[in-house]
Amino acid sequence: MIKEEKKITKYNFQKSKAQIISEYLRTIVFSVLFAVVFTFCLALHARNEMIKNISMSAETRQSMDRKLAQQLIESAELMKDLPAKKYSVCLHTGELYETAGDYEKAQFAYELAVNKAKQGIYTPYYKLVCVLVMQDKLLEAEDILKGVKDQTLKPLIKFKTRSYIVIGDKYYSNGKFLSAAKNYEKAKFYYDKFSRKDNVVEESIKYRIVKSYTQVADIMVKSGLNSDAVRFLKKAEKYAPKDYDIRYKLAIILSDSDPEKSIKYFEQLLKERPQDIDNRVYGNAYLKAANIADLDNRPTEAKRYRYKVHSIDLFINNKVIYKNDIETTLLNVVTKKKLFTYPLSAVYGFLNVSNVDVVHLTADFVLTYNGKRLECVTKPVASKDAPLYPYADQPNVVDVKFKKKIFTKKELENYTIEIYLYKDKKYKTHVASTKITK
């Protein structure tokens, strides 16, 4: 009698050991993957919340501290018998009133702390200077510093350096740039006494001095006091000898009063950024210098100056394009969806608004994301076959296509196209910045 084969169903199917192990391992892998993804999502959420909380605390911390300080002040009679209390009590009381925004009472408490402080302790002096500055009592703050005898003590040097910076910042914010510069100079005087320097601090002080003297010089120029402007720019140049803007301002101002000094500045600037130089002023400075050389009976020098004008004109015409020579217009931005992304392309028009023909001109179209350079597309703007004539009826049109793929139209808002024009790669001129919109 033949045994009937047992029908295999899902209820009586017997799995092999290999199948059991395979399913077990698959379950473990899926579980691990799920746990990793879930943990990553939680971590990402926690990170976003942490950033949000940090941002919120930065915005609200000062307000919360002030409210807390006010509550503590209201709950205790802090000023009662304060003159009879210890140095630390006076100092902490001043800090509490300063946090609450009551600078007059903070000043009173710090003055008591100053009188009670041991020799060589300068914390209350610095805090007193700060609250005086907050009340615009700048002369009183300066008197505090003058009243503290100079010594070769590191805490003293640090105190005076920081204090003069604080006073200088207040003068600067009040528009009193010369007073600001003088205080920054004093800060540098004391800072220079440190045996070990911090480059960040040193550069910060120098930057403040330069900025202040430059502002003073600008005011002098507007008032017609060019000689004073030169004097203050020279002070700024002492701290920033390579600063292009300072040297350019000196070159412009001196082009009238001392053209021979002016062209010395211009000659260096021409090597660095000729596209930013006013060639007309430069040329006139050379012609004036030539006239002065003639009057001084220096014919060889006069001839050299006049020849230089011609050679500079040739250099500018062949190598340099100025920002105001070309009118750049965005004609169209194309962001049509292709499959799952938005390929980015733009169409620009370039019109020559100078007085000379432009035969050779190239453009770098630089795509940036939140200020970070991503991609550069180089295209010809003018050539022998398609020159840019002055004030032509139609602009030269350039179509630019980027490789960058963009996934959402919202993302476009973070992209910018920067345009640089040049006849020579050494001298690129930034002419336009286009913010991409939907």
GROMACS .gro file of C-alpha atoms in nm:
model
  438
    1MET     CA    1   0.000   0.000   0.000
    2ILE     CA    2   0.145   0.328  -0.114
    3LYS     CA    3   0.146   0.611   0.140
    4GLU     CA    4  -0.025   0.921   0.021
    5GLU     CA    5   0.207   1.226   0.017
    6LYS     CA    6   0.116   1.477   0.281
    7LYS     CA    7  -0.001   1.805   0.134
    8ILE     CA    8   0.227   2.093   0.229
    9THR     CA    9   0.046   2.404   0.356
   10LYS     CA   10   0.152   2.719   0.531
   11TYR     CA   11   0.059   2.550   0.859
   12ASN     CA   12   0.280   2.243   0.829
   13PHE     CA   13   0.567   2.380   0.611
   14GLN     CA   14   0.902   2.292   0.769
   15LYS     CA   15   1.177   2.552   0.719
   16SER     CA   16   1.537   2.455   0.679
   17LYS     CA   17   1.802   2.579   0.923
   18ALA     CA   18   1.947   2.805   0.652
   19GLN     CA   19   1.608   2.969   0.595
   20ILE     CA   20   1.553   3.019   0.967
   21ILE     CA   21   1.898   3.177   1.012
   22SER     CA   22   1.844   3.397   0.702
   23GLU     CA   23   1.509   3.526   0.830
   24TYR     CA   24   1.655   3.584   1.176
   25LEU     CA   25   1.943   3.785   1.035
   26ARG     CA   26   1.707   3.982   0.808
   27THR     CA   27   1.491   4.072   1.107
   28ILE     CA   28   1.798   4.188   1.302
   29VAL     CA   29   1.925   4.400   1.009
   30PHE     CA   30   1.585   4.565   0.958
   31SER     CA   31   1.557   4.631   1.331
   32VAL     CA   32   1.903   4.788   1.345
   33LEU     CA   33   1.836   5.001   1.036
   34PHE     CA   34   1.505   5.118   1.180
   35ALA     CA   35   1.674   5.202   1.512
   36VAL     CA   36   1.952   5.396   1.334
   37VAL     CA   37   1.707   5.596   1.121
   38PHE     CA   38   1.482   5.663   1.420
   39THR     CA   39   1.779   5.770   1.634
   40PHE     CA   40   1.909   5.996   1.354
   41CYS     CA   41   1.569   6.165   1.323
   42LEU     CA   42   1.553   6.218   1.699
   43ALA     CA   43   1.907   6.358   1.702
   44LEU     CA   44   1.827   6.592   1.414
   45HIS     CA   45   1.513   6.712   1.589
   46ALA     CA   46   1.704   6.760   1.915
   47ARG     CA   47   1.976   6.955   1.734
   48ASN     CA   48   1.723   7.187   1.572
   49GLU     CA   49   1.553   7.244   1.905
   50MET     CA   50   1.888   7.314   2.071
   51ILE     CA   51   1.981   7.570   1.803
   52LYS     CA   52   1.639   7.728   1.843
   53ASN     CA   53   1.679   7.747   2.220
   54ILE     CA   54   2.029   7.892   2.195
   55SER     CA   55   1.904   8.154   1.952
   56MET     CA   56   1.610   8.238   2.175
   57SER     CA   57   1.826   8.260   2.486
   58ALA     CA   58   2.069   8.491   2.307
   59GLU     CA   59   1.784   8.724   2.221
   60THR     CA   60   1.610   8.712   2.556
   61ARG     CA   61   1.895   8.659   2.805
   62GLN     CA   62   1.959   9.029   2.862
   63SER     CA   63   1.590   9.100   2.915
   64MET     CA   64   1.553   8.807   3.157
   65ASP     CA   65   1.865   8.909   3.351
   66ARG     CA   66   1.736   9.262   3.381
   67LYS     CA   67   1.398   9.147   3.512
   68LEU     CA   68   1.564   8.915   3.763
   69ALA     CA   69   1.796   9.193   3.881
   70GLN     CA   70   1.502   9.429   3.924
   71GLN     CA   71   1.317   9.168   4.131
   72LEU     CA   72   1.619   9.119   4.357
   73ILE     CA   73   1.658   9.495   4.401
   74GLU     CA   74   1.289   9.533   4.490
   75SER     CA   75   1.306   9.251   4.745
   76ALA     CA   76   1.603   9.396   4.937
   77GLU     CA   77   1.720   9.738   5.054
   78LEU     CA   78   2.057   9.716   4.881
   79MET     CA   79   2.152  10.083   4.917
   80LYS     CA   80   2.088  10.092   5.291
   81ASP     CA   81   2.417  10.141   5.479
   82LEU     CA   82   2.608  10.047   5.162
   83PRO     CA   83   2.902  10.283   5.243
   84ALA     CA   84   2.965  10.084   5.561
   85LYS     CA   85   2.968   9.747   5.385
   86LYS     CA   86   3.258   9.545   5.249
   87TYR     CA   87   3.423   9.584   4.909
   88SER     CA   88   3.266   9.266   4.767
   89VAL     CA   89   2.915   9.376   4.870
   90CYS     CA   90   2.962   9.715   4.703
   91LEU     CA   91   3.096   9.552   4.387
   92HIS     CA   92   2.812   9.297   4.359
   93THR     CA   93   2.555   9.566   4.434
   94GLY     CA   94   2.695   9.774   4.150
   95GLU     CA   95   2.678   9.475   3.917
   96LEU     CA   96   2.315   9.415   4.011
   97TYR     CA   97   2.215   9.776   3.945
   98GLU     CA   98   2.413   9.777   3.620
   99THR     CA   99   2.227   9.465   3.502
  100ALA     CA  100   1.896   9.630   3.598
  101GLY     CA  101   1.990   9.934   3.390
  102ASP     CA  102   2.011  10.177   3.680
  103TYR     CA  103   2.354  10.319   3.597
  104GLU     CA  104   2.352  10.605   3.848
  105LYS     CA  105   2.317  10.371   4.145
  106ALA     CA  106   2.563  10.131   3.984
  107GLN     CA  107   2.808  10.421   3.957
  108PHE     CA  108   2.763  10.503   4.326
  109ALA     CA  109   2.824  10.141   4.429
  110TYR     CA  110   3.131  10.106   4.207
  111GLU     CA  111   3.277  10.431   4.344
  112LEU     CA  112   3.248  10.282   4.693
  113ALA     CA  113   3.410   9.961   4.568
  114VAL     CA  114   3.698  10.160   4.416
  115ASN     CA  115   3.764  10.329   4.751
  116LYS     CA  116   3.758   9.995   4.934
  117ALA     CA  117   3.959   9.793   4.679
  118LYS     CA  118   4.306   9.668   4.767
  119GLN     CA  119   4.604   9.800   4.577
  120GLY     CA  120   4.645   9.626   4.241
  121ILE     CA  121   4.273   9.542   4.208
  122TYR     CA  122   4.134   9.717   3.899
  123THR     CA  123   3.802   9.538   3.842
  124PRO     CA  124   3.590   9.810   4.013
  125TYR     CA  125   3.776  10.080   3.818
  126TYR     CA  126   3.691   9.914   3.487
  127LYS     CA  127   3.328   9.861   3.583
  128LEU     CA  128   3.303  10.224   3.695
  129VAL     CA  129   3.444  10.340   3.361
  130CYS     CA  130   3.188  10.127   3.175
  131VAL     CA  131   2.884  10.268   3.360
  132LEU     CA  132   3.015  10.622   3.314
  133VAL     CA  133   3.044  10.555   2.941
  134MET     CA  134   2.689  10.418   2.934
  135GLN     CA  135   2.575  10.752   3.079
  136ASP     CA  136   2.783  10.949   2.824
  137LYS     CA  137   3.003  11.079   3.106
  138LEU     CA  138   3.309  11.031   2.891
  139LEU     CA  139   3.524  11.307   3.041
  140GLU     CA  140   3.465  11.163   3.389
  141ALA     CA  141   3.564  10.820   3.260
  142GLU     CA  142   3.884  10.963   3.114
  143ASP     CA  143   3.958  11.135   3.445
  144ILE     CA  144   3.930  10.800   3.624
  145LEU     CA  145   4.200  10.660   3.395
  146LYS     CA  146   4.423  10.964   3.437
  147GLY     CA  147   4.390  10.933   3.815
  148VAL     CA  148   4.527  10.577   3.819
  149LYS     CA  149   4.906  10.596   3.832
  150ASP     CA  150   5.086  10.403   3.556
  151GLN     CA  151   5.282  10.097   3.666
  152THR     CA  152   5.428   9.798   3.486
  153LEU     CA  153   5.156   9.571   3.621
  154LYS     CA  154   4.974   9.340   3.381
  155PRO     CA  155   4.628   9.393   3.543
  156LEU     CA  156   4.675   9.771   3.518
  157ILE     CA  157   4.784   9.757   3.154
  158LYS     CA  158   4.489   9.532   3.071
  159PHE     CA  159   4.247   9.763   3.257
  160LYS     CA  160   4.363  10.078   3.077
  161THR     CA  161   4.373   9.908   2.736
  162ARG     CA  162   4.017   9.781   2.768
  163SER     CA  163   3.890  10.107   2.916
  164TYR     CA  164   4.027  10.327   2.639
  165ILE     CA  165   3.872  10.093   2.381
  166VAL     CA  166   3.532  10.122   2.554
  167ILE     CA  167   3.558  10.503   2.564
  168GLY     CA  168   3.674  10.514   2.201
  169ASP     CA  169   3.381  10.297   2.089
  170LYS     CA  170   3.137  10.534   2.258
  171TYR     CA  171   3.295  10.841   2.096
  172TYR     CA  172   3.280  10.665   1.758
  173SER     CA  173   2.912  10.574   1.798
  174ASN     CA  174   2.847  10.940   1.889
  175GLY     CA  175   3.013  11.054   1.565
  176LYS     CA  176   3.315  11.207   1.742
  177PHE     CA  177   3.573  11.023   1.535
  178LEU     CA  178   3.881  11.225   1.630
  179SER     CA  179   3.817  11.172   2.002
  180ALA     CA  180   3.761  10.805   1.928
  181ALA     CA  181   4.094  10.783   1.744
  182LYS     CA  182   4.281  10.950   2.031
  183ASN     CA  183   4.141  10.700   2.280
  184TYR     CA  184   4.220  10.407   2.052
  185GLU     CA  185   4.575  10.541   2.024
  186LYS     CA  186   4.598  10.538   2.404
  187ALA     CA  187   4.465  10.182   2.410
  188LYS     CA  188   4.741  10.081   2.169
  189PHE     CA  189   5.001  10.264   2.380
  190TYR     CA  190   4.913  10.049   2.681
  191TYR     CA  191   4.861   9.733   2.479
  192ASP     CA  192   5.213   9.766   2.338
  193LYS     CA  193   5.346   9.728   2.693
  194PHE     CA  194   5.241   9.360   2.697
  195SER     CA  195   5.535   9.129   2.639
  196ARG     CA  196   5.312   8.867   2.473
  197LYS     CA  197   5.083   8.997   2.202
  198ASP     CA  198   4.752   8.864   2.073
  199ASN     CA  199   4.727   8.927   1.698
  200VAL     CA  200   4.347   8.941   1.705
  201VAL     CA  201   4.341   9.210   1.976
  202GLU     CA  202   4.624   9.406   1.813
  203GLU     CA  203   4.456   9.406   1.471
  204SER     CA  204   4.125   9.502   1.630
  205ILE     CA  205   4.280   9.812   1.789
  206LYS     CA  206   4.457   9.908   1.465
  207TYR     CA  207   4.134   9.862   1.270
  208ARG     CA  208   3.953  10.098   1.507
  209ILE     CA  209   4.226  10.362   1.474
  210VAL     CA  210   4.228  10.340   1.094
  211LYS     CA  211   3.850  10.354   1.070
  212SER     CA  212   3.833  10.660   1.295
  213TYR     CA  213   4.104  10.859   1.114
  214THR     CA  214   3.949  10.771   0.778
  215GLN     CA  215   3.613  10.903   0.895
  216VAL     CA  216   3.780  11.226   1.015
  217ALA     CA  217   3.953  11.263   0.677
  218ASP     CA  218   3.623  11.220   0.491
  219ILE     CA  219   3.469  11.499   0.700
  220MET     CA  220   3.769  11.723   0.627
  221VAL     CA  221   3.734  11.666   0.252
  222LYS     CA  222   3.364  11.759   0.264
  223SER     CA  223   3.461  12.077   0.452
  224GLY     CA  224   3.726  12.164   0.192
  225LEU     CA  225   4.014  12.107   0.436
  226ASN     CA  226   4.219  11.880   0.211
  227SER     CA  227   4.552  11.939   0.387
  228ASP     CA  228   4.398  11.822   0.717
  229ALA     CA  229   4.244  11.526   0.536
  230VAL     CA  230   4.588  11.426   0.409
  231ARG     CA  231   4.731  11.455   0.761
  232PHE     CA  232   4.471  11.219   0.907
  233LEU     CA  233   4.494  10.976   0.617
  234LYS     CA  234   4.871  10.963   0.673
  235LYS     CA  235   4.802  10.868   1.036
  236ALA     CA  236   4.571  10.591   0.916
  237GLU     CA  237   4.827  10.478   0.657
  238LYS     CA  238   5.086  10.434   0.933
  239TYR     CA  239   4.870  10.155   1.081
  240ALA     CA  240   4.749  10.011   0.749
  241PRO     CA  241   5.021  10.078   0.487
  242LYS     CA  242   4.871   9.826   0.242
  243ASP     CA  243   4.513   9.949   0.265
  244TYR     CA  244   4.402  10.022  -0.092
  245ASP     CA  245   4.124  10.269  -0.004
  246ILE     CA  246   4.348  10.487   0.214
  247ARG     CA  247   4.617  10.511  -0.054
  248TYR     CA  248   4.356  10.579  -0.321
  249LYS     CA  249   4.205  10.863  -0.120
  250LEU     CA  250   4.553  11.011  -0.072
  251ALA     CA  251   4.619  10.984  -0.446
  252ILE     CA  252   4.293  11.165  -0.529
  253ILE     CA  253   4.339  11.447  -0.275
  254LEU     CA  254   4.708  11.499  -0.357
  255SER     CA  255   4.635  11.514  -0.731
  256ASP     CA  256   4.560  11.887  -0.680
  257SER     CA  257   4.797  11.991  -0.402
  258ASP     CA  258   5.098  11.769  -0.475
  259PRO     CA  259   5.057  11.583  -0.808
  260GLU     CA  260   5.406  11.430  -0.798
  261LYS     CA  261   5.327  11.257  -0.468
  262SER     CA  262   4.986  11.165  -0.606
  263ILE     CA  263   5.128  10.977  -0.905
  264LYS     CA  264   5.357  10.776  -0.675
  265TYR     CA  265   5.045  10.641  -0.507
  266PHE     CA  266   4.867  10.594  -0.840
  267GLU     CA  267   5.158  10.396  -0.986
  268GLN     CA  268   5.132  10.136  -0.709
  269LEU     CA  269   4.753  10.125  -0.725
  270LEU     CA  270   4.764  10.071  -1.101
  271LYS     CA  271   4.963   9.751  -1.045
  272GLU     CA  272   4.710   9.620  -0.793
  273ARG     CA  273   4.359   9.717  -0.907
  274PRO     CA  274   4.365   9.936  -1.219
  275GLN     CA  275   3.994   9.870  -1.274
  276ASP     CA  276   3.915  10.077  -0.961
  277ILE     CA  277   4.128  10.380  -1.053
  278ASP     CA  278   3.982  10.699  -1.202
  279ASN     CA  279   4.206  10.717  -1.509
  280ARG     CA  280   4.103  11.076  -1.580
  281VAL     CA  281   4.227  11.199  -1.240
  282TYR     CA  282   4.543  10.990  -1.279
  283GLY     CA  283   4.616  11.139  -1.622
  284ASN     CA  284   4.552  11.493  -1.501
  285ALA     CA  285   4.792  11.437  -1.210
  286TYR     CA  286   5.065  11.343  -1.458
  287LEU     CA  287   4.997  11.652  -1.671
  288LYS     CA  288   5.011  11.877  -1.363
  289ALA     CA  289   5.333  11.708  -1.254
  290ALA     CA  290   5.476  11.773  -1.602
  291ASN     CA  291   5.385  12.143  -1.578
  292ILE     CA  292   5.551  12.167  -1.236
  293ALA     CA  293   5.863  11.997  -1.374
  294ASP     CA  294   5.872  12.251  -1.659
  295LEU     CA  295   5.851  12.539  -1.410
  296ASP     CA  296   6.130  12.383  -1.204
  297ASN     CA  297   6.345  12.351  -1.517
  298ARG     CA  298   6.329  11.970  -1.525
  299PRO     CA  299   6.251  11.907  -1.895
  300THR     CA  300   6.350  11.539  -1.890
  301GLU     CA  301   6.112  11.471  -1.602
  302ALA     CA  302   5.834  11.670  -1.772
  303LYS     CA  303   5.877  11.467  -2.092
  304ARG     CA  304   5.864  11.140  -1.898
  305TYR     CA  305   5.542  11.245  -1.723
  306ARG     CA  306   5.373  11.333  -2.052
  307TYR     CA  307   5.481  11.007  -2.214
  308LYS     CA  308   5.345  10.819  -1.914
  309VAL     CA  309   4.996  10.960  -1.976
  310HIS     CA  310   4.996  10.807  -2.324
  311SER     CA  311   5.127  10.466  -2.206
  312ILE     CA  312   4.868  10.450  -1.927
  313ASP     CA  313   4.589  10.523  -2.176
  314LEU     CA  314   4.708  10.235  -2.393
  315PHE     CA  315   4.727  10.003  -2.093
  316ILE     CA  316   4.375  10.094  -1.976
  317ASN     CA  317   4.225  10.057  -2.326
  318ASN     CA  318   4.386   9.716  -2.380
  319LYS     CA  319   4.366   9.562  -2.034
  320VAL     CA  320   4.099   9.725  -1.817
  321ILE     CA  321   3.722   9.751  -1.817
  322TYR     CA  322   3.550   9.984  -1.570
  323LYS     CA  323   3.225   9.898  -1.395
  324ASN     CA  324   3.049  10.204  -1.538
  325ASP     CA  325   3.162  10.127  -1.895
  326ILE     CA  326   2.917   9.837  -1.937
  327GLU     CA  327   2.548   9.832  -1.855
  328THR     CA  328   2.452   9.479  -1.746
  329THR     CA  329   2.087   9.370  -1.758
  330LEU     CA  330   1.926   9.041  -1.658
  331LEU     CA  331   1.687   8.962  -1.941
  332ASN     CA  332   1.553   8.628  -1.822
  333VAL     CA  333   1.599   8.350  -1.565
  334VAL     CA  334   1.490   8.006  -1.679
  335THR     CA  335   1.397   7.751  -1.414
  336LYS     CA  336   1.173   7.507  -1.599
  337LYS     CA  337   1.139   7.173  -1.427
  338LYS     CA  338   1.325   6.890  -1.596
  339LEU     CA  339   1.247   6.550  -1.446
  340PHE     CA  340   1.289   6.607  -1.070
  341THR     CA  341   1.514   6.916  -1.074
  342TYR     CA  342   1.524   7.274  -1.195
  343PRO     CA  343   1.829   7.334  -1.421
  344LEU     CA  344   1.932   7.697  -1.377
  345SER     CA  345   2.006   7.920  -1.675
  346ALA     CA  346   1.999   8.296  -1.725
  347VAL     CA  347   2.010   8.539  -2.016
  348TYR     CA  348   2.202   8.868  -1.982
  349GLY     CA  349   2.233   9.175  -2.202
  350PHE     CA  350   2.551   9.384  -2.214
  351LEU     CA  351   2.549   9.741  -2.349
  352ASN     CA  352   2.858   9.959  -2.397
  353VAL     CA  353   2.799  10.301  -2.239
  354SER     CA  354   3.159  10.420  -2.265
  355ASN     CA  355   3.305  10.632  -2.546
  356VAL     CA  356   3.528  10.364  -2.701
  357ASP     CA  357   3.471  10.037  -2.885
  358VAL     CA  358   3.514   9.718  -2.683
  359VAL     CA  359   3.640   9.438  -2.908
  360HIS     CA  360   3.757   9.175  -2.659
  361LEU     CA  361   3.557   9.116  -2.342
  362THR     CA  362   3.492   8.804  -2.134
  363ALA     CA  363   3.254   8.739  -1.844
  364ASP     CA  364   3.276   8.502  -1.548
  365PHE     CA  365   2.929   8.409  -1.420
  366VAL     CA  366   2.982   8.279  -1.067
  367LEU     CA  367   2.698   8.091  -0.896
  368THR     CA  368   2.709   8.132  -0.517
  369TYR     CA  369   2.501   7.978  -0.240
  370ASN     CA  370   2.474   8.193   0.075
  371GLY     CA  371   2.800   8.361  -0.027
  372LYS     CA  372   2.986   8.037  -0.103
  373ARG     CA  373   3.121   7.996  -0.456
  374LEU     CA  374   2.976   7.685  -0.626
  375GLU     CA  375   3.032   7.710  -0.999
  376CYS     CA  376   3.180   7.941  -1.262
  377VAL     CA  377   3.075   7.966  -1.625
  378THR     CA  378   3.298   8.169  -1.858
  379LYS     CA  379   3.145   8.324  -2.171
  380PRO     CA  380   3.262   8.576  -2.434
  381VAL     CA  381   3.072   8.905  -2.427
  382ALA     CA  382   3.248   9.086  -2.713
  383SER     CA  383   3.478   8.972  -2.994
  384LYS     CA  384   3.598   9.084  -3.337
  385ASP     CA  385   3.289   8.929  -3.490
  386ALA     CA  386   3.055   9.079  -3.228
  387PRO     CA  387   3.214   9.394  -3.075
  388LEU     CA  388   3.042   9.620  -2.828
  389TYR     CA  389   2.999   9.960  -2.992
  390PRO     CA  390   2.919  10.263  -2.775
  391TYR     CA  391   2.545  10.304  -2.716
  392ALA     CA  392   2.440  10.041  -2.971
  393ASP     CA  393   2.070   9.992  -3.038
  394GLN     CA  394   2.078   9.634  -2.913
  395PRO     CA  395   2.290   9.480  -2.635
  396ASN     CA  396   2.508   9.174  -2.682
  397VAL     CA  397   2.310   8.881  -2.542
  398VAL     CA  398   2.475   8.599  -2.348
  399ASP     CA  399   2.299   8.278  -2.246
  400VAL     CA  400   2.442   8.111  -1.935
  401LYS     CA  401   2.365   7.755  -1.825
  402PHE     CA  402   2.482   7.614  -1.494
  403LYS     CA  403   2.537   7.246  -1.417
  404LYS     CA  404   2.395   7.287  -1.069
  405LYS     CA  405   2.061   7.108  -1.025
  406ILE     CA  406   1.808   7.266  -0.791
  407PHE     CA  407   1.534   7.056  -0.634
  408THR     CA  408   1.280   7.317  -0.520
  409LYS     CA  409   1.190   7.666  -0.635
  410LYS     CA  410   1.208   7.783  -0.275
  411GLU     CA  411   1.575   7.687  -0.270
  412LEU     CA  412   1.642   7.935  -0.553
  413GLU     CA  413   1.620   8.227  -0.308
  414ASN     CA  414   1.959   8.130  -0.161
  415TYR     CA  415   2.143   8.149  -0.495
  416THR     CA  416   2.315   8.453  -0.643
  417ILE     CA  417   2.497   8.505  -0.974
  418GLU     CA  418   2.802   8.733  -0.951
  419ILE     CA  419   2.932   8.872  -1.281
  420TYR     CA  420   3.294   8.969  -1.346
  421LEU     CA  421   3.404   9.129  -1.676
  422TYR     CA  422   3.760   9.145  -1.802
  423LYS     CA  423   3.983   9.206  -2.099
  424ASP     CA  424   4.275   9.051  -1.911
  425LYS     CA  425   4.232   8.774  -1.649
  426LYS     CA  426   4.453   8.968  -1.407
  427TYR     CA  427   4.207   9.257  -1.387
  428LYS     CA  428   3.854   9.132  -1.332
  429THR     CA  429   3.583   9.387  -1.257
  430HIS     CA  430   3.274   9.297  -1.057
  431VAL     CA  431   2.984   9.455  -1.246
  432ALA     CA  432   2.665   9.291  -1.118
  433SER     CA  433   2.511   9.069  -0.854
  434THR     CA  434   2.184   8.895  -0.938
  435LYS     CA  435   1.964   8.745  -0.669
  436ILE     CA  436   1.771   8.450  -0.812
  437THR     CA  437   1.396   8.465  -0.759
  438LYS     CA  438   1.112   8.227  -0.845
   0.00000   0.00000   0.00000
